[in-house]
Amino acid sequence: MLFPRFRHGLTLLPLALLGGCDMVVMDPSGDIAAQQADLIIVSTLLMLIVIVPVIFLTFFFAWRYRKNNKTATYDPEWDHSTKLELVIWGVPLLIIIALGLVTWISTHKLDPYRPLDRIDADQPLAMDHEPLTVEVVSLDWKWLFIYPEQGVASVNELVTPVDVPIRFHITSSFTMNSFYIPALAGQIYAMGGMQTTLNAVINEPGVYDGFSANYSGAGFSDMRFKYHGVSDDKFQAWVDEVKQQGSTLDRSEYLELAKPSSAEPVSYYSTVAPDLYHAILNRCVVEEKMCMDQMITPDHPN
């Protein structure tokens, strides 16, 4: 009696392990992440068209042509079947073509640099819409979010309104990181002296996890933040609160903030130096340093 119970327990073990998994990637709250989840499902189903029959036939042939089955047809001279060759080569070829087509379309449609053309499947966007801009800087080991239009900034807390397109401009103070909010969109790298862009939208209010998906040293495990999707009114109230409570983020304050630290608490800045993000991106926060985008200009004839 012990062995059947043990075997039954092993059968249920994978389900118990999966019960602790966070399935946010397959059930996200942002339109871009939802389209990416659909792409995963479509690709998986297409591949299962081959995988499932192969697994089934493996067991079927092992059972059908077992040693003690005397009724199975034995034909040692058989070497070719046109119909079987068509199935063996034709089906995988069609699946590869289908996967290639799906990948080609999705790669361009879900390009993180591509401006959004819809809020969700039922809400198109006007061509002249203006997204909310957020400048993201990865530090050792924390995240700085600058809102240039609102003139505020926050550390380890991101807040944006629901159903409003967001354009993230992303860079790093030094170490390469990866900006990732699974509920919102796929990950995108943050690199020193370079800028990446992510266009996305959150469709459901809530609090979501954000983190670095690229190992960057001792404080990597604490390099996390909370992303709040809120209504327009609550977003404006948050901006007003930051303006009342925060301090000033200028170059000298940024240089202090950029020093390595882990498990950094949430903090706010009510005003931000207007050229700070440009200086971070071009590696010239220290006043006497020449900016990267100016290094090619001194000898220019014009």
Coordinates of C-alpha atoms in Angstrom, one line a residue, residues 16-262:
A16 CA 2.1 21.7 -5.8
L17 CA 5.3 23.3 -7.1
L18 CA 3.4 25.1 -9.8
G19 CA 1.0 26.4 -7.2
G20 CA 3.6 28.8 -5.9
C21 CA 4.5 30.2 -9.3
D22 CA 3.5 33.8 -10.1
M23 CA 1.8 33.6 -13.5
V24 CA 1.8 37.4 -14.1
V25 CA 3.7 36.9 -17.4
M26 CA 0.7 34.9 -18.8
D27 CA -1.9 37.1 -17.1
P28 CA -0.5 40.6 -17.3
S29 CA -2.3 44.0 -16.9
G30 CA -0.7 45.9 -19.8
D31 CA -1.6 45.6 -23.5
I32 CA 2.0 45.0 -24.7
A33 CA 2.6 42.3 -22.1
A34 CA -0.8 40.7 -23.0
Q35 CA 0.2 40.6 -26.7
Q36 CA 3.5 39.0 -25.7
A37 CA 1.6 36.4 -23.7
D38 CA -0.6 35.6 -26.7
L39 CA 2.6 35.2 -28.8
I40 CA 3.9 32.7 -26.3
I41 CA 0.7 30.7 -26.4
V42 CA 0.5 30.7 -30.3
S43 CA 4.1 29.6 -30.6
T44 CA 3.7 26.9 -28.0
L45 CA 0.5 25.5 -29.7
L46 CA 2.3 25.5 -33.1
M47 CA 5.2 23.5 -31.7
L48 CA 2.9 21.1 -29.9
I49 CA 1.5 20.1 -33.3
V50 CA 4.8 18.2 -33.8
I51 CA 5.7 17.5 -30.2
V52 CA 2.5 15.7 -29.1
P53 CA 2.3 13.3 -32.1
V54 CA 6.0 12.4 -31.7
I55 CA 5.6 11.6 -28.0
F56 CA 2.4 9.6 -28.7
L57 CA 4.0 7.7 -31.6
T58 CA 7.1 6.9 -29.5
F59 CA 5.0 5.1 -26.9
F60 CA 2.7 3.6 -29.6
F61 CA 5.5 2.1 -31.6
A62 CA 7.2 0.8 -28.4
W63 CA 3.9 -0.9 -27.5
R64 CA 2.8 -2.0 -30.9
Y65 CA 6.1 -3.6 -31.9
R66 CA 7.1 -5.1 -28.5
K67 CA 8.8 -8.4 -28.6
N68 CA 5.9 -10.6 -27.5
N69 CA 3.4 -9.0 -30.0
K70 CA 3.3 -11.7 -32.7
T71 CA 0.5 -10.0 -34.7
A72 CA 2.6 -6.9 -35.7
T73 CA 3.6 -6.7 -39.3
Y74 CA 7.3 -7.3 -39.8
D75 CA 8.7 -6.1 -43.2
P76 CA 12.5 -6.0 -43.2
E77 CA 12.6 -5.0 -46.9
W78 CA 10.6 -1.8 -46.4
D79 CA 12.6 1.3 -47.1
H80 CA 10.4 4.1 -48.5
S81 CA 7.0 5.7 -48.3
T82 CA 6.2 8.9 -50.2
K83 CA 3.2 9.6 -48.0
L84 CA 5.2 9.2 -44.9
E85 CA 8.0 11.4 -46.2
L86 CA 5.5 14.2 -47.0
V87 CA 4.2 14.1 -43.5
I88 CA 7.6 13.9 -41.9
W89 CA 9.0 16.8 -43.8
G90 CA 5.9 18.7 -44.9
V91 CA 4.3 19.3 -41.5
P92 CA 7.4 20.7 -39.8
L93 CA 8.1 22.9 -42.8
L94 CA 4.6 24.4 -42.6
I95 CA 5.0 25.0 -38.9
I96 CA 8.4 26.7 -39.4
I97 CA 6.8 28.9 -42.0
A98 CA 3.9 29.8 -39.7
L99 CA 6.3 30.5 -36.8
G100 CA 8.4 32.6 -39.0
L101 CA 5.4 34.6 -40.1
V102 CA 4.1 35.1 -36.6
T103 CA 7.6 36.1 -35.4
W104 CA 8.1 38.6 -38.2
I105 CA 4.8 40.3 -37.6
S106 CA 5.2 40.3 -33.8
T107 CA 8.8 41.5 -33.8
H108 CA 7.8 44.7 -35.7
K109 CA 4.4 45.2 -33.9
L110 CA 5.9 44.7 -30.4
D111 CA 9.1 46.7 -31.1
P112 CA 9.7 48.6 -27.8
Y113 CA 10.7 51.7 -29.8
R114 CA 7.5 51.7 -31.8
P115 CA 4.9 54.3 -30.6
L116 CA 1.7 52.7 -29.4
D117 CA -1.3 52.8 -31.7
R118 CA -3.8 51.5 -29.2
I119 CA -4.7 51.4 -25.5
D120 CA -5.9 47.9 -25.8
A121 CA -7.7 45.7 -28.3
D122 CA -10.9 47.8 -28.1
Q123 CA -9.4 51.3 -27.8
P124 CA -7.3 52.8 -30.6
L125 CA -5.1 55.8 -30.1
A126 CA -5.3 59.1 -32.0
M127 CA -2.3 59.7 -34.2
D128 CA -1.5 63.0 -32.4
H129 CA -1.6 61.7 -28.8
E130 CA 1.2 62.6 -26.5
P131 CA 2.5 59.9 -24.2
L132 CA 3.7 60.4 -20.6
T133 CA 7.5 60.5 -20.6
V134 CA 9.4 58.8 -17.8
E135 CA 13.2 58.9 -17.7
V136 CA 14.6 55.8 -16.0
V137 CA 18.1 55.6 -14.6
S138 CA 19.5 52.3 -13.1
L139 CA 21.9 52.9 -10.2
D140 CA 23.9 50.6 -8.0
W141 CA 21.4 49.2 -6.7
K142 CA 18.3 51.2 -7.1
W143 CA 16.1 52.8 -9.7
L144 CA 15.6 56.5 -10.3
F145 CA 12.5 57.7 -12.1
I146 CA 12.4 61.3 -13.5
Y147 CA 9.2 62.9 -14.7
P148 CA 10.4 65.7 -16.9
E149 CA 6.9 67.1 -17.7
Q150 CA 5.9 67.1 -14.0
G151 CA 9.4 68.2 -12.8
V152 CA 9.6 65.5 -10.1
A153 CA 11.5 62.3 -9.5
S154 CA 11.3 59.3 -7.2
V155 CA 13.6 56.4 -6.1
N156 CA 12.3 52.8 -6.2
E157 CA 8.7 53.9 -6.8
L158 CA 7.0 54.3 -10.2
V159 CA 3.6 55.7 -10.6
T160 CA 1.7 56.2 -13.9
P161 CA -2.0 56.7 -14.8
V162 CA -4.0 53.8 -16.2
D163 CA -4.8 53.7 -20.0
V164 CA -2.2 56.4 -20.7
P165 CA 0.6 55.6 -23.1
I166 CA 4.0 55.8 -21.4
R167 CA 7.3 56.4 -23.1
F168 CA 10.3 55.3 -21.0
H169 CA 13.7 56.6 -21.8
I170 CA 16.2 54.2 -20.1
T171 CA 19.8 54.5 -19.3
S172 CA 22.3 53.5 -16.6
S173 CA 24.7 55.3 -14.3
F174 CA 27.4 52.7 -15.1
T175 CA 26.6 49.0 -14.7
M176 CA 24.4 47.3 -17.3
N177 CA 21.0 46.4 -16.0
S178 CA 17.6 45.3 -17.3
F179 CA 14.4 47.2 -16.7
Y180 CA 11.5 44.7 -16.2
I181 CA 7.9 45.0 -15.1
P182 CA 6.3 41.7 -16.1
A183 CA 2.7 43.0 -15.8
L184 CA 3.5 45.9 -18.2
A185 CA 5.9 44.7 -21.0
G186 CA 9.0 42.7 -21.7
Q187 CA 12.4 43.6 -20.3
I188 CA 14.7 46.1 -21.9
Y189 CA 18.4 46.8 -21.1
A190 CA 19.7 49.9 -19.3
M191 CA 23.3 50.7 -20.4
G192 CA 25.7 53.5 -19.4
G193 CA 26.2 56.1 -22.1
M194 CA 23.3 54.7 -24.2
Q195 CA 19.5 55.2 -24.2
T196 CA 16.9 52.5 -24.9
T197 CA 13.2 53.2 -25.3
L198 CA 10.1 51.4 -24.2
N199 CA 6.5 52.3 -25.2
A200 CA 3.9 50.6 -23.0
V201 CA 0.5 51.1 -21.2
I202 CA -1.0 49.7 -18.1
N203 CA -4.7 48.9 -18.4
E204 CA -5.7 47.8 -14.8
P205 CA -5.1 49.7 -11.6
G206 CA -2.9 47.9 -9.1
V207 CA 0.5 47.6 -7.6
Y208 CA 3.0 45.6 -9.6
D209 CA 6.6 44.3 -9.1
G210 CA 9.5 45.8 -11.0
F211 CA 13.1 44.7 -10.9
S212 CA 16.4 44.3 -12.6
A213 CA 16.5 41.1 -14.7
N214 CA 20.3 41.3 -15.3
Y215 CA 22.8 40.5 -12.5
S216 CA 24.7 43.5 -11.6
G217 CA 26.6 42.8 -8.4
A218 CA 26.2 42.5 -4.6
G219 CA 23.0 44.5 -4.3
F220 CA 21.2 42.9 -7.3
S221 CA 18.7 40.9 -5.2
D222 CA 17.4 44.1 -3.6
M223 CA 17.2 46.1 -6.8
R224 CA 13.4 46.1 -6.8
F225 CA 10.6 48.7 -6.9
K226 CA 6.8 48.9 -6.9
Y227 CA 4.9 50.1 -9.9
H228 CA 1.6 51.7 -9.2
G229 CA -1.1 52.0 -11.9
V230 CA -3.6 54.6 -10.7
S231 CA -6.3 56.8 -12.0
D232 CA -5.6 60.3 -13.5
D233 CA -6.7 62.0 -10.4
K234 CA -4.6 59.8 -8.1
F235 CA -1.6 60.4 -10.3
Q236 CA -2.0 64.1 -10.1
A237 CA -2.5 63.9 -6.3
W238 CA 0.8 61.8 -6.1
V239 CA 2.7 64.4 -8.2
D240 CA 1.3 67.2 -5.9
E241 CA 2.3 65.3 -2.8
V242 CA 5.9 64.7 -4.1
K243 CA 6.2 68.4 -4.9
Q244 CA 5.3 69.2 -1.3
Q245 CA 7.4 66.5 0.4
G246 CA 10.5 66.0 -1.8
S247 CA 13.9 67.6 -1.9
T248 CA 15.9 69.0 -4.8
L249 CA 17.7 66.6 -7.2
D250 CA 20.6 68.5 -8.7
R251 CA 23.9 67.3 -9.9
S252 CA 25.6 67.1 -6.5
E253 CA 22.6 65.3 -5.0
Y254 CA 22.6 62.9 -7.9
L255 CA 26.3 62.1 -7.3
E256 CA 25.5 61.2 -3.7
L257 CA 22.5 59.1 -4.8
A258 CA 24.6 57.2 -7.4
K259 CA 26.9 55.8 -4.8
P260 CA 26.4 52.1 -4.3
S261 CA 23.7 51.2 -1.7
S262 CA 21.2 48.3 -1.5

